[in-house]
CSV table of C-alpha atoms in Angstrom, one decimal:
chain,number,residue,atom,x,y,z
P,22,UNK,CA,-74.8,-297.3,-33.5
P,23,UNK,CA,-74.4,-299.5,-36.7
P,24,UNK,CA,-78.1,-297.8,-37.9
P,25,UNK,CA,-77.6,-294.3,-36.8
P,26,UNK,CA,-73.5,-294.6,-39.4
P,27,UNK,CA,-76.1,-296.5,-42.1
P,28,UNK,CA,-78.8,-292.9,-41.8
P,29,UNK,CA,-75.8,-290.3,-42.3
P,30,UNK,CA,-74.6,-292.0,-45.9
P,31,UNK,CA,-78.6,-292.6,-46.8
P,32,UNK,CA,-78.2,-288.6,-46.0
P,33,UNK,CA,-74.6,-287.6,-47.9
P,34,UNK,CA,-77.2,-289.5,-51.3
P,35,UNK,CA,-79.1,-286.5,-51.1
P,36,UNK,CA,-77.0,-284.0,-50.2
P,37,UNK,CA,-74.8,-283.5,-51.9
P,38,UNK,CA,-77.2,-283.9,-55.5
P,39,UNK,CA,-78.3,-280.5,-53.8
P,40,UNK,CA,-75.6,-279.2,-53.0
P,41,UNK,CA,-74.3,-280.1,-56.6
P,42,UNK,CA,-77.8,-278.8,-58.1
P,43,UNK,CA,-77.7,-275.2,-56.8
P,44,UNK,CA,-74.4,-274.3,-57.8
P,45,UNK,CA,-74.7,-275.5,-61.1
P,46,UNK,CA,-78.7,-273.6,-61.9
P,47,UNK,CA,-76.3,-270.6,-60.2
P,48,UNK,CA,-74.1,-270.3,-63.1
P,49,UNK,CA,-76.4,-270.6,-65.1
P,50,UNK,CA,-77.3,-266.7,-64.5
P,51,UNK,CA,-72.4,-265.5,-63.8
P,52,UNK,CA,-72.1,-264.1,-66.9
P,53,UNK,CA,-68.5,-264.7,-68.8
P,54,UNK,CA,-68.6,-268.8,-69.6
P,55,UNK,CA,-65.8,-270.4,-70.3
P,56,UNK,CA,-66.8,-270.0,-75.2
P,57,UNK,CA,-66.6,-266.1,-73.8
P,58,UNK,CA,-63.0,-266.2,-72.2
P,59,UNK,CA,-62.2,-268.3,-75.1
P,60,UNK,CA,-63.8,-265.7,-77.8
P,61,UNK,CA,-62.2,-262.6,-75.9
P,62,UNK,CA,-58.2,-263.9,-76.3
P,63,UNK,CA,-58.3,-264.6,-79.7
P,64,UNK,CA,-59.9,-260.9,-80.2
P,65,UNK,CA,-57.4,-259.5,-78.1
P,66,UNK,CA,-59.3,-258.5,-75.2
P,67,UNK,CA,-57.4,-260.3,-72.5
P,68,UNK,CA,-59.6,-261.4,-70.1
P,69,UNK,CA,-63.5,-261.6,-70.6
P,70,UNK,CA,-64.3,-260.5,-67.2
P,71,UNK,CA,-62.7,-256.9,-68.4
P,72,UNK,CA,-64.7,-256.3,-70.6
P,73,UNK,CA,-67.8,-257.1,-68.5
P,74,UNK,CA,-66.4,-254.9,-65.8
P,75,UNK,CA,-66.8,-252.2,-68.6
P,76,UNK,CA,-70.4,-252.5,-68.7
P,77,UNK,CA,-69.6,-252.9,-72.6
P,78,UNK,CA,-72.5,-256.2,-74.0
P,79,UNK,CA,-70.1,-258.8,-73.2
P,80,UNK,CA,-71.6,-258.7,-70.0
P,81,UNK,CA,-75.5,-260.4,-71.6
P,82,UNK,CA,-72.6,-263.3,-73.1
P,83,UNK,CA,-72.6,-265.9,-70.1
P,84,UNK,CA,-76.1,-265.3,-70.1
P,85,UNK,CA,-77.1,-266.5,-73.7
P,86,UNK,CA,-73.7,-269.1,-73.4
P,87,UNK,CA,-75.9,-271.5,-70.7
P,88,UNK,CA,-79.7,-271.3,-72.6
P,89,UNK,CA,-77.7,-271.9,-75.9
P,90,UNK,CA,-79.1,-269.5,-77.8
P,91,UNK,CA,-76.2,-268.0,-80.8
P,92,UNK,CA,-75.6,-264.7,-80.3
P,93,UNK,CA,-72.3,-263.9,-78.4
P,94,UNK,CA,-71.4,-260.4,-77.1
P,95,UNK,CA,-67.6,-261.0,-77.6
P,96,UNK,CA,-68.3,-263.1,-81.2
P,97,UNK,CA,-68.2,-259.8,-83.3
P,98,UNK,CA,-66.8,-261.1,-86.5
P,99,UNK,CA,-65.8,-264.6,-86.1
P,100,UNK,CA,-67.2,-267.6,-88.2
P,101,UNK,CA,-70.7,-269.1,-86.9
P,102,UNK,CA,-68.9,-272.6,-87.0
P,103,UNK,CA,-65.9,-271.8,-84.6
P,104,UNK,CA,-68.5,-270.3,-82.0
P,105,UNK,CA,-70.7,-274.4,-83.4
P,106,UNK,CA,-67.2,-276.1,-82.5
P,107,UNK,CA,-66.3,-274.0,-79.6
P,108,UNK,CA,-69.8,-274.9,-78.0
P,109,UNK,CA,-70.1,-279.3,-79.0
P,110,UNK,CA,-66.1,-279.1,-77.3
P,111,UNK,CA,-67.4,-277.3,-74.1
P,112,UNK,CA,-70.7,-279.4,-74.6
P,113,UNK,CA,-72.9,-276.2,-74.7
P,114,UNK,CA,-74.7,-277.7,-77.6
P,115,UNK,CA,-76.7,-279.7,-74.5
P,116,UNK,CA,-79.8,-278.5,-73.1
P,117,UNK,CA,-79.3,-277.1,-69.7
P,118,UNK,CA,-80.8,-280.9,-67.5
P,119,UNK,CA,-78.2,-283.3,-70.2
P,120,UNK,CA,-75.8,-281.5,-69.4
P,121,UNK,CA,-76.1,-281.7,-65.4
P,122,UNK,CA,-77.3,-285.6,-66.1
P,123,UNK,CA,-74.3,-287.1,-67.7
P,124,UNK,CA,-72.1,-284.2,-65.2
P,125,UNK,CA,-73.0,-286.3,-62.3
P,126,UNK,CA,-73.5,-289.7,-63.6
P,127,UNK,CA,-70.2,-288.5,-64.8
P,128,UNK,CA,-68.9,-287.7,-60.9
P,129,UNK,CA,-70.9,-291.9,-59.0
P,130,UNK,CA,-68.7,-293.3,-61.8
P,131,UNK,CA,-65.7,-290.6,-60.2
P,132,UNK,CA,-65.2,-289.7,-63.7
P,133,UNK,CA,-64.4,-286.0,-63.7
P,134,UNK,CA,-62.9,-284.9,-67.2
P,135,UNK,CA,-60.6,-283.0,-68.2
P,136,UNK,CA,-59.8,-279.0,-67.6
P,137,UNK,CA,-61.1,-276.8,-70.0
P,138,UNK,CA,-57.7,-275.3,-70.4
P,139,UNK,CA,-55.0,-277.0,-69.7
P,140,UNK,CA,-55.7,-280.2,-71.3
P,141,UNK,CA,-54.9,-282.9,-68.1
P,142,UNK,CA,-57.1,-284.2,-65.9
P,143,UNK,CA,-58.7,-283.1,-62.9
P,144,UNK,CA,-58.0,-285.7,-60.5
P,145,UNK,CA,-54.2,-284.7,-61.6
P,146,UNK,CA,-54.4,-281.4,-61.4
P,147,UNK,CA,-55.4,-281.8,-57.8
P,148,UNK,CA,-53.1,-284.9,-56.9
P,149,UNK,CA,-50.5,-282.3,-58.4
P,150,UNK,CA,-51.9,-279.6,-56.5
P,151,UNK,CA,-52.3,-281.5,-52.8
P,152,UNK,CA,-48.6,-282.2,-51.2
P,153,UNK,CA,-49.1,-277.5,-50.4
P,154,UNK,CA,-52.8,-278.0,-49.0
P,155,UNK,CA,-51.4,-281.3,-47.4
P,156,UNK,CA,-48.6,-278.9,-46.0
P,157,UNK,CA,-50.5,-275.9,-45.0
P,158,UNK,CA,-53.6,-278.2,-43.2
P,159,UNK,CA,-51.9,-281.0,-41.8
P,160,UNK,CA,-48.3,-278.5,-40.0
P,161,UNK,CA,-51.4,-275.9,-39.0
P,162,UNK,CA,-53.3,-277.7,-37.3
P,163,UNK,CA,-51.2,-280.1,-35.5
P,164,UNK,CA,-49.3,-277.1,-33.9
P,165,UNK,CA,-52.3,-275.6,-33.0
P,166,UNK,CA,-53.3,-278.1,-31.8
P,167,UNK,CA,-49.9,-278.9,-29.6
P,168,UNK,CA,-49.6,-275.3,-29.0
P,169,UNK,CA,-53.8,-274.7,-28.1
P,170,UNK,CA,-54.9,-277.5,-25.6
P,171,UNK,CA,-50.9,-277.0,-22.5
P,172,UNK,CA,-51.7,-273.1,-23.3
P,173,UNK,CA,-55.3,-273.7,-22.7
P,174,UNK,CA,-55.2,-275.7,-19.4
P,175,UNK,CA,-53.5,-273.4,-17.9
P,176,UNK,CA,-55.1,-271.0,-18.9
P,177,UNK,CA,-58.3,-272.5,-16.8
P,178,UNK,CA,-56.0,-273.6,-13.6
P,179,UNK,CA,-54.5,-270.0,-13.5
P,180,UNK,CA,-58.0,-268.6,-14.6
P,181,UNK,CA,-58.1,-264.8,-13.4
P,182,UNK,CA,-54.7,-264.9,-12.9
P,183,UNK,CA,-52.5,-262.2,-14.2
P,184,UNK,CA,-51.3,-264.9,-16.7
P,185,UNK,CA,-54.5,-265.8,-17.9
P,186,UNK,CA,-55.3,-262.0,-18.6
P,187,UNK,CA,-51.9,-260.8,-20.8
P,188,UNK,CA,-52.1,-264.7,-23.3
P,189,UNK,CA,-55.5,-263.5,-23.5
P,190,UNK,CA,-54.6,-260.8,-24.5
P,191,UNK,CA,-51.9,-262.1,-26.8
P,192,UNK,CA,-54.1,-264.6,-28.3
P,193,UNK,CA,-57.2,-262.3,-29.1
P,194,UNK,CA,-54.8,-259.7,-31.0
P,195,UNK,CA,-53.4,-262.8,-32.8
P,196,UNK,CA,-56.7,-264.0,-34.4
P,197,UNK,CA,-58.1,-260.5,-34.9
P,198,UNK,CA,-54.4,-260.0,-37.2
P,199,UNK,CA,-55.3,-260.9,-40.8
P,200,UNK,CA,-53.4,-264.0,-41.7
P,201,UNK,CA,-52.1,-262.0,-45.5
P,202,UNK,CA,-51.9,-259.2,-43.8
P,203,UNK,CA,-49.2,-261.5,-41.0
P,204,UNK,CA,-47.8,-263.1,-43.8
P,205,UNK,CA,-46.5,-259.9,-45.4
P,206,UNK,CA,-45.5,-259.0,-42.3
P,207,UNK,CA,-42.9,-262.4,-42.4
P,208,UNK,CA,-41.8,-262.0,-45.5
P,209,UNK,CA,-40.2,-258.5,-44.7
P,210,UNK,CA,-39.8,-259.4,-41.4
P,211,UNK,CA,-38.0,-262.3,-42.4
P,212,UNK,CA,-37.7,-263.0,-46.2
P,213,UNK,CA,-35.5,-260.5,-47.3
P,214,UNK,CA,-38.2,-258.0,-47.1
P,215,UNK,CA,-36.6,-255.3,-44.9
P,216,UNK,CA,-34.4,-256.2,-42.2
P,217,UNK,CA,-33.3,-261.1,-42.2
P,218,UNK,CA,-33.3,-262.7,-44.3
P,219,UNK,CA,-34.0,-266.0,-42.9
P,220,UNK,CA,-36.0,-267.8,-44.9
P,221,UNK,CA,-37.3,-268.0,-48.4
P,222,UNK,CA,-39.3,-266.1,-50.2
P,223,UNK,CA,-41.4,-268.4,-52.3
P,224,UNK,CA,-42.5,-272.3,-53.1
P,225,UNK,CA,-42.3,-275.5,-50.4
P,226,UNK,CA,-38.9,-276.9,-52.1
P,227,UNK,CA,-35.2,-276.0,-53.6
P,228,UNK,CA,-34.3,-275.8,-56.6
P,229,UNK,CA,-31.2,-278.4,-56.1
P,230,UNK,CA,-34.1,-280.5,-53.8
P,231,UNK,CA,-32.8,-283.4,-56.2
P,232,UNK,CA,-29.5,-283.3,-54.9
P,233,UNK,CA,-29.7,-282.7,-51.3
P,234,UNK,CA,-29.7,-285.7,-48.9
P,235,UNK,CA,-32.3,-287.0,-47.3
P,236,UNK,CA,-32.0,-285.3,-44.5
P,237,UNK,CA,-31.2,-282.0,-46.0
P,238,UNK,CA,-35.0,-283.0,-48.2
P,239,UNK,CA,-36.7,-282.9,-44.8
P,240,UNK,CA,-34.7,-280.1,-43.5
P,241,UNK,CA,-35.3,-277.6,-46.5
P,242,UNK,CA,-38.7,-278.6,-46.3
P,243,UNK,CA,-39.5,-277.3,-42.7
P,244,UNK,CA,-37.0,-274.5,-43.8
P,245,UNK,CA,-40.0,-273.4,-46.9
P,246,UNK,CA,-42.9,-274.3,-44.8
P,247,UNK,CA,-42.2,-272.5,-42.0
P,248,UNK,CA,-43.6,-269.5,-42.8
P,249,UNK,CA,-46.1,-270.1,-44.2
P,250,UNK,CA,-47.5,-272.4,-42.2
P,251,UNK,CA,-47.0,-269.9,-39.0
P,252,UNK,CA,-49.0,-267.6,-41.5
P,253,UNK,CA,-51.7,-269.9,-41.8
P,254,UNK,CA,-51.8,-271.0,-38.0
P,255,UNK,CA,-51.9,-267.6,-36.4
P,256,UNK,CA,-56.1,-267.4,-36.3
P,257,UNK,CA,-57.0,-271.2,-34.9
P,258,UNK,CA,-54.8,-270.3,-31.7
P,259,UNK,CA,-57.8,-268.3,-30.2
P,260,UNK,CA,-60.1,-270.7,-30.8
P,261,UNK,CA,-59.0,-274.0,-30.1
P,262,UNK,CA,-57.1,-272.5,-26.7
P,263,UNK,CA,-60.5,-270.1,-25.5
P,264,UNK,CA,-62.6,-274.1,-26.2
P,265,UNK,CA,-59.9,-275.8,-24.0
P,266,UNK,CA,-60.0,-273.3,-21.4
P,267,UNK,CA,-63.1,-273.5,-20.9
P,268,UNK,CA,-63.5,-277.3,-21.2
P,269,UNK,CA,-61.5,-277.6,-18.1
P,270,UNK,CA,-63.4,-274.5,-15.9
P,271,UNK,CA,-67.3,-276.7,-16.7
P,272,UNK,CA,-65.5,-279.6,-16.0
P,273,UNK,CA,-63.6,-277.9,-12.9
P,274,UNK,CA,-66.3,-276.9,-11.2
P,275,UNK,CA,-68.8,-280.1,-10.9
P,276,UNK,CA,-69.4,-282.6,-7.4
P,277,UNK,CA,-66.9,-285.7,-9.4
P,278,UNK,CA,-64.1,-283.2,-9.2
P,279,UNK,CA,-65.2,-282.4,-6.0
P,280,UNK,CA,-64.9,-285.9,-4.8
P,281,UNK,CA,-62.1,-287.3,-6.0
P,282,UNK,CA,-59.9,-283.6,-4.1
P,283,UNK,CA,-62.2,-285.5,-1.2
P,284,UNK,CA,-60.4,-288.3,-1.0
P,285,UNK,CA,-57.6,-286.7,-1.5
P,286,UNK,CA,-56.8,-287.4,-5.2
P,287,UNK,CA,-53.8,-285.2,-5.8
P,288,UNK,CA,-54.2,-282.2,-8.4
P,289,UNK,CA,-52.6,-283.2,-10.6
P,290,UNK,CA,-53.8,-286.8,-10.9
P,291,UNK,CA,-56.7,-284.9,-9.6
P,292,UNK,CA,-56.5,-283.0,-13.2
P,293,UNK,CA,-55.6,-285.7,-16.0
P,294,UNK,CA,-56.5,-288.7,-14.8
P,295,UNK,CA,-60.0,-287.7,-14.5
P,296,UNK,CA,-60.9,-284.2,-16.4
P,297,UNK,CA,-58.5,-284.4,-18.8
P,298,UNK,CA,-60.9,-287.3,-20.7
P,299,UNK,CA,-64.6,-285.0,-20.4
P,300,UNK,CA,-63.2,-281.9,-21.0
P,301,UNK,CA,-61.0,-282.9,-24.5
P,302,UNK,CA,-64.1,-284.5,-25.7
P,303,UNK,CA,-65.2,-281.6,-28.1
P,304,UNK,CA,-61.9,-280.1,-28.3
P,305,UNK,CA,-59.8,-284.3,-29.3
P,306,UNK,CA,-63.2,-284.9,-32.2
P,307,UNK,CA,-62.9,-281.9,-33.6
P,308,UNK,CA,-59.8,-282.2,-34.6
P,309,UNK,CA,-61.3,-284.5,-38.8
P,310,UNK,CA,-63.5,-280.9,-39.5
P,311,UNK,CA,-61.0,-278.5,-38.2
P,312,UNK,CA,-58.3,-280.4,-40.3
P,313,UNK,CA,-60.4,-280.3,-43.5
P,314,UNK,CA,-61.7,-277.2,-43.1
P,315,UNK,CA,-58.1,-275.6,-43.1
P,316,UNK,CA,-57.2,-278.4,-46.3
P,317,UNK,CA,-60.0,-278.1,-47.9
P,318,UNK,CA,-60.4,-273.4,-47.0
P,319,UNK,CA,-56.5,-272.4,-47.3
P,320,UNK,CA,-56.3,-268.9,-47.9
P,321,UNK,CA,-55.8,-267.8,-51.0
P,322,UNK,CA,-54.5,-264.5,-50.7
P,323,UNK,CA,-51.2,-267.0,-48.2
P,324,UNK,CA,-51.3,-268.8,-51.3
P,325,UNK,CA,-50.2,-266.5,-53.5
P,326,UNK,CA,-48.3,-264.4,-51.6
P,327,UNK,CA,-45.4,-267.5,-51.2
P,328,UNK,CA,-45.9,-268.8,-54.2
P,329,UNK,CA,-47.2,-271.8,-53.2
P,330,UNK,CA,-49.2,-273.6,-55.8
P,331,UNK,CA,-51.9,-274.6,-54.3
P,332,UNK,CA,-55.6,-276.2,-54.5
P,333,UNK,CA,-57.0,-272.9,-53.1
P,334,UNK,CA,-55.0,-271.6,-55.9
P,335,UNK,CA,-56.6,-273.6,-59.0
P,336,UNK,CA,-60.1,-273.4,-57.1
P,337,UNK,CA,-59.5,-269.5,-57.6
P,338,UNK,CA,-58.4,-269.6,-60.8
P,339,UNK,CA,-60.6,-272.4,-62.5
P,340,UNK,CA,-63.4,-269.8,-60.8
P,341,UNK,CA,-62.5,-266.8,-62.7
P,342,UNK,CA,-61.7,-269.4,-65.6
P,343,UNK,CA,-64.8,-270.5,-65.7
P,344,UNK,CA,-63.3,-273.6,-66.2
P,345,UNK,CA,-66.3,-275.2,-65.2
P,346,UNK,CA,-64.8,-279.7,-65.0
P,347,UNK,CA,-62.2,-277.9,-62.3
P,348,UNK,CA,-64.6,-275.9,-60.6
P,349,UNK,CA,-68.1,-278.7,-60.7
P,350,UNK,CA,-65.8,-281.4,-60.1
P,351,UNK,CA,-63.7,-280.7,-56.5
P,352,UNK,CA,-67.5,-278.9,-55.7
P,353,UNK,CA,-68.8,-283.1,-55.0
P,354,UNK,CA,-65.3,-284.2,-54.8
P,355,UNK,CA,-64.4,-282.1,-51.0
P,356,UNK,CA,-68.1,-282.0,-51.2
P,357,UNK,CA,-68.8,-285.6,-50.7
P,358,UNK,CA,-65.3,-285.5,-48.0
P,359,UNK,CA,-66.4,-282.6,-45.8
P,360,UNK,CA,-70.1,-285.2,-45.4
P,361,UNK,CA,-68.1,-288.0,-44.3
P,362,UNK,CA,-66.0,-286.2,-42.2
P,363,UNK,CA,-68.9,-285.4,-40.0
P,364,UNK,CA,-69.1,-289.1,-39.9
P,365,UNK,CA,-66.2,-289.4,-39.1
P,366,UNK,CA,-66.3,-287.2,-36.5
P,367,UNK,CA,-69.7,-288.6,-34.9
P,368,UNK,CA,-67.7,-291.5,-34.2
P,369,UNK,CA,-65.1,-289.5,-32.7
P,370,UNK,CA,-66.8,-289.0,-30.1
P,371,UNK,CA,-67.5,-292.2,-29.0
P,372,UNK,CA,-64.2,-292.9,-29.6
P,373,UNK,CA,-62.8,-290.4,-26.3
P,374,UNK,CA,-65.8,-291.3,-25.0
P,375,UNK,CA,-67.5,-295.1,-25.4
P,376,UNK,CA,-70.6,-293.4,-23.4
P,377,UNK,CA,-72.6,-291.4,-26.0
P,378,UNK,CA,-74.0,-293.5,-28.8
P,379,UNK,CA,-75.9,-290.7,-31.1
P,380,UNK,CA,-78.3,-294.3,-32.5
P,381,UNK,CA,-79.5,-294.6,-28.5
P,382,UNK,CA,-80.1,-290.6,-28.9
P,383,UNK,CA,-81.9,-290.4,-31.7
P,384,UNK,CA,-83.9,-293.5,-30.8
């Protein structure tokens, strides 16, 4: 098993490097770089993308900037010295290959630099936004498991019954509803939209958070996260519930279950003493990857609807503003973490069922 883990760790390096190469190369052909953003603001055009969308010559500015040419579509009337200073400030006075190698050398040492437009270190920005993403990711994953596993087991035991039929219909309908649409519905119904004002409209805490007692802070926190967590969890129930149900159905039909029943064991002992461990293997082992998926792939729309300033919203704003340090640093850090979580998921399989040995399977 140690050799398998070592091989997987070595594969992380070329995988991560290839991911960064592809994204960096694609960025070179995307119009509207950070210099265009600054020039558009200096000339009072607002956002450079408005000019691009309008079909003007600014559409070629991004590629001109990336190739190091001195001509910028939005630079008419501005002194060349300003353009040179901007290029030097953003690092575009160097060839793309050198910029990429410098960036990777810094990232290897976990030096992610500073944002182009916020004058803040990328690490500090991520740490600042992380509580929101942790809240949505952790609570959404835990609630999904706490509800889906018991429901999936009950559906497997009562397969084909009326309970199985109507619960399947409910979770499939819930899965089909877009998360952002469900979030708006929750706001309208329970956040003072048109009916009841039970939950707050925005944010993670109240303005008087610092004045509350410890219990008051906990209750205030739970009060604020209820609607966002429900909105981000609703679609997870279907996948986990049906996965649990199908896993149990597969195990219930196996010979060892028939043998256990023939020995006179109670149905509860058979179900939870024998079937549960084998059926839960794939469900429990997928917990790390599911959490990371919710954590880093949190809905930008849900964060926007509930005015939550999380990693998803930060990444979207960085992409719109062409804030390359934030884009590439978060891509590198989250990509590395995602690859490591893949290894952790394999270890979870072994932890849940020691009979699994990936090293022997590869041998």
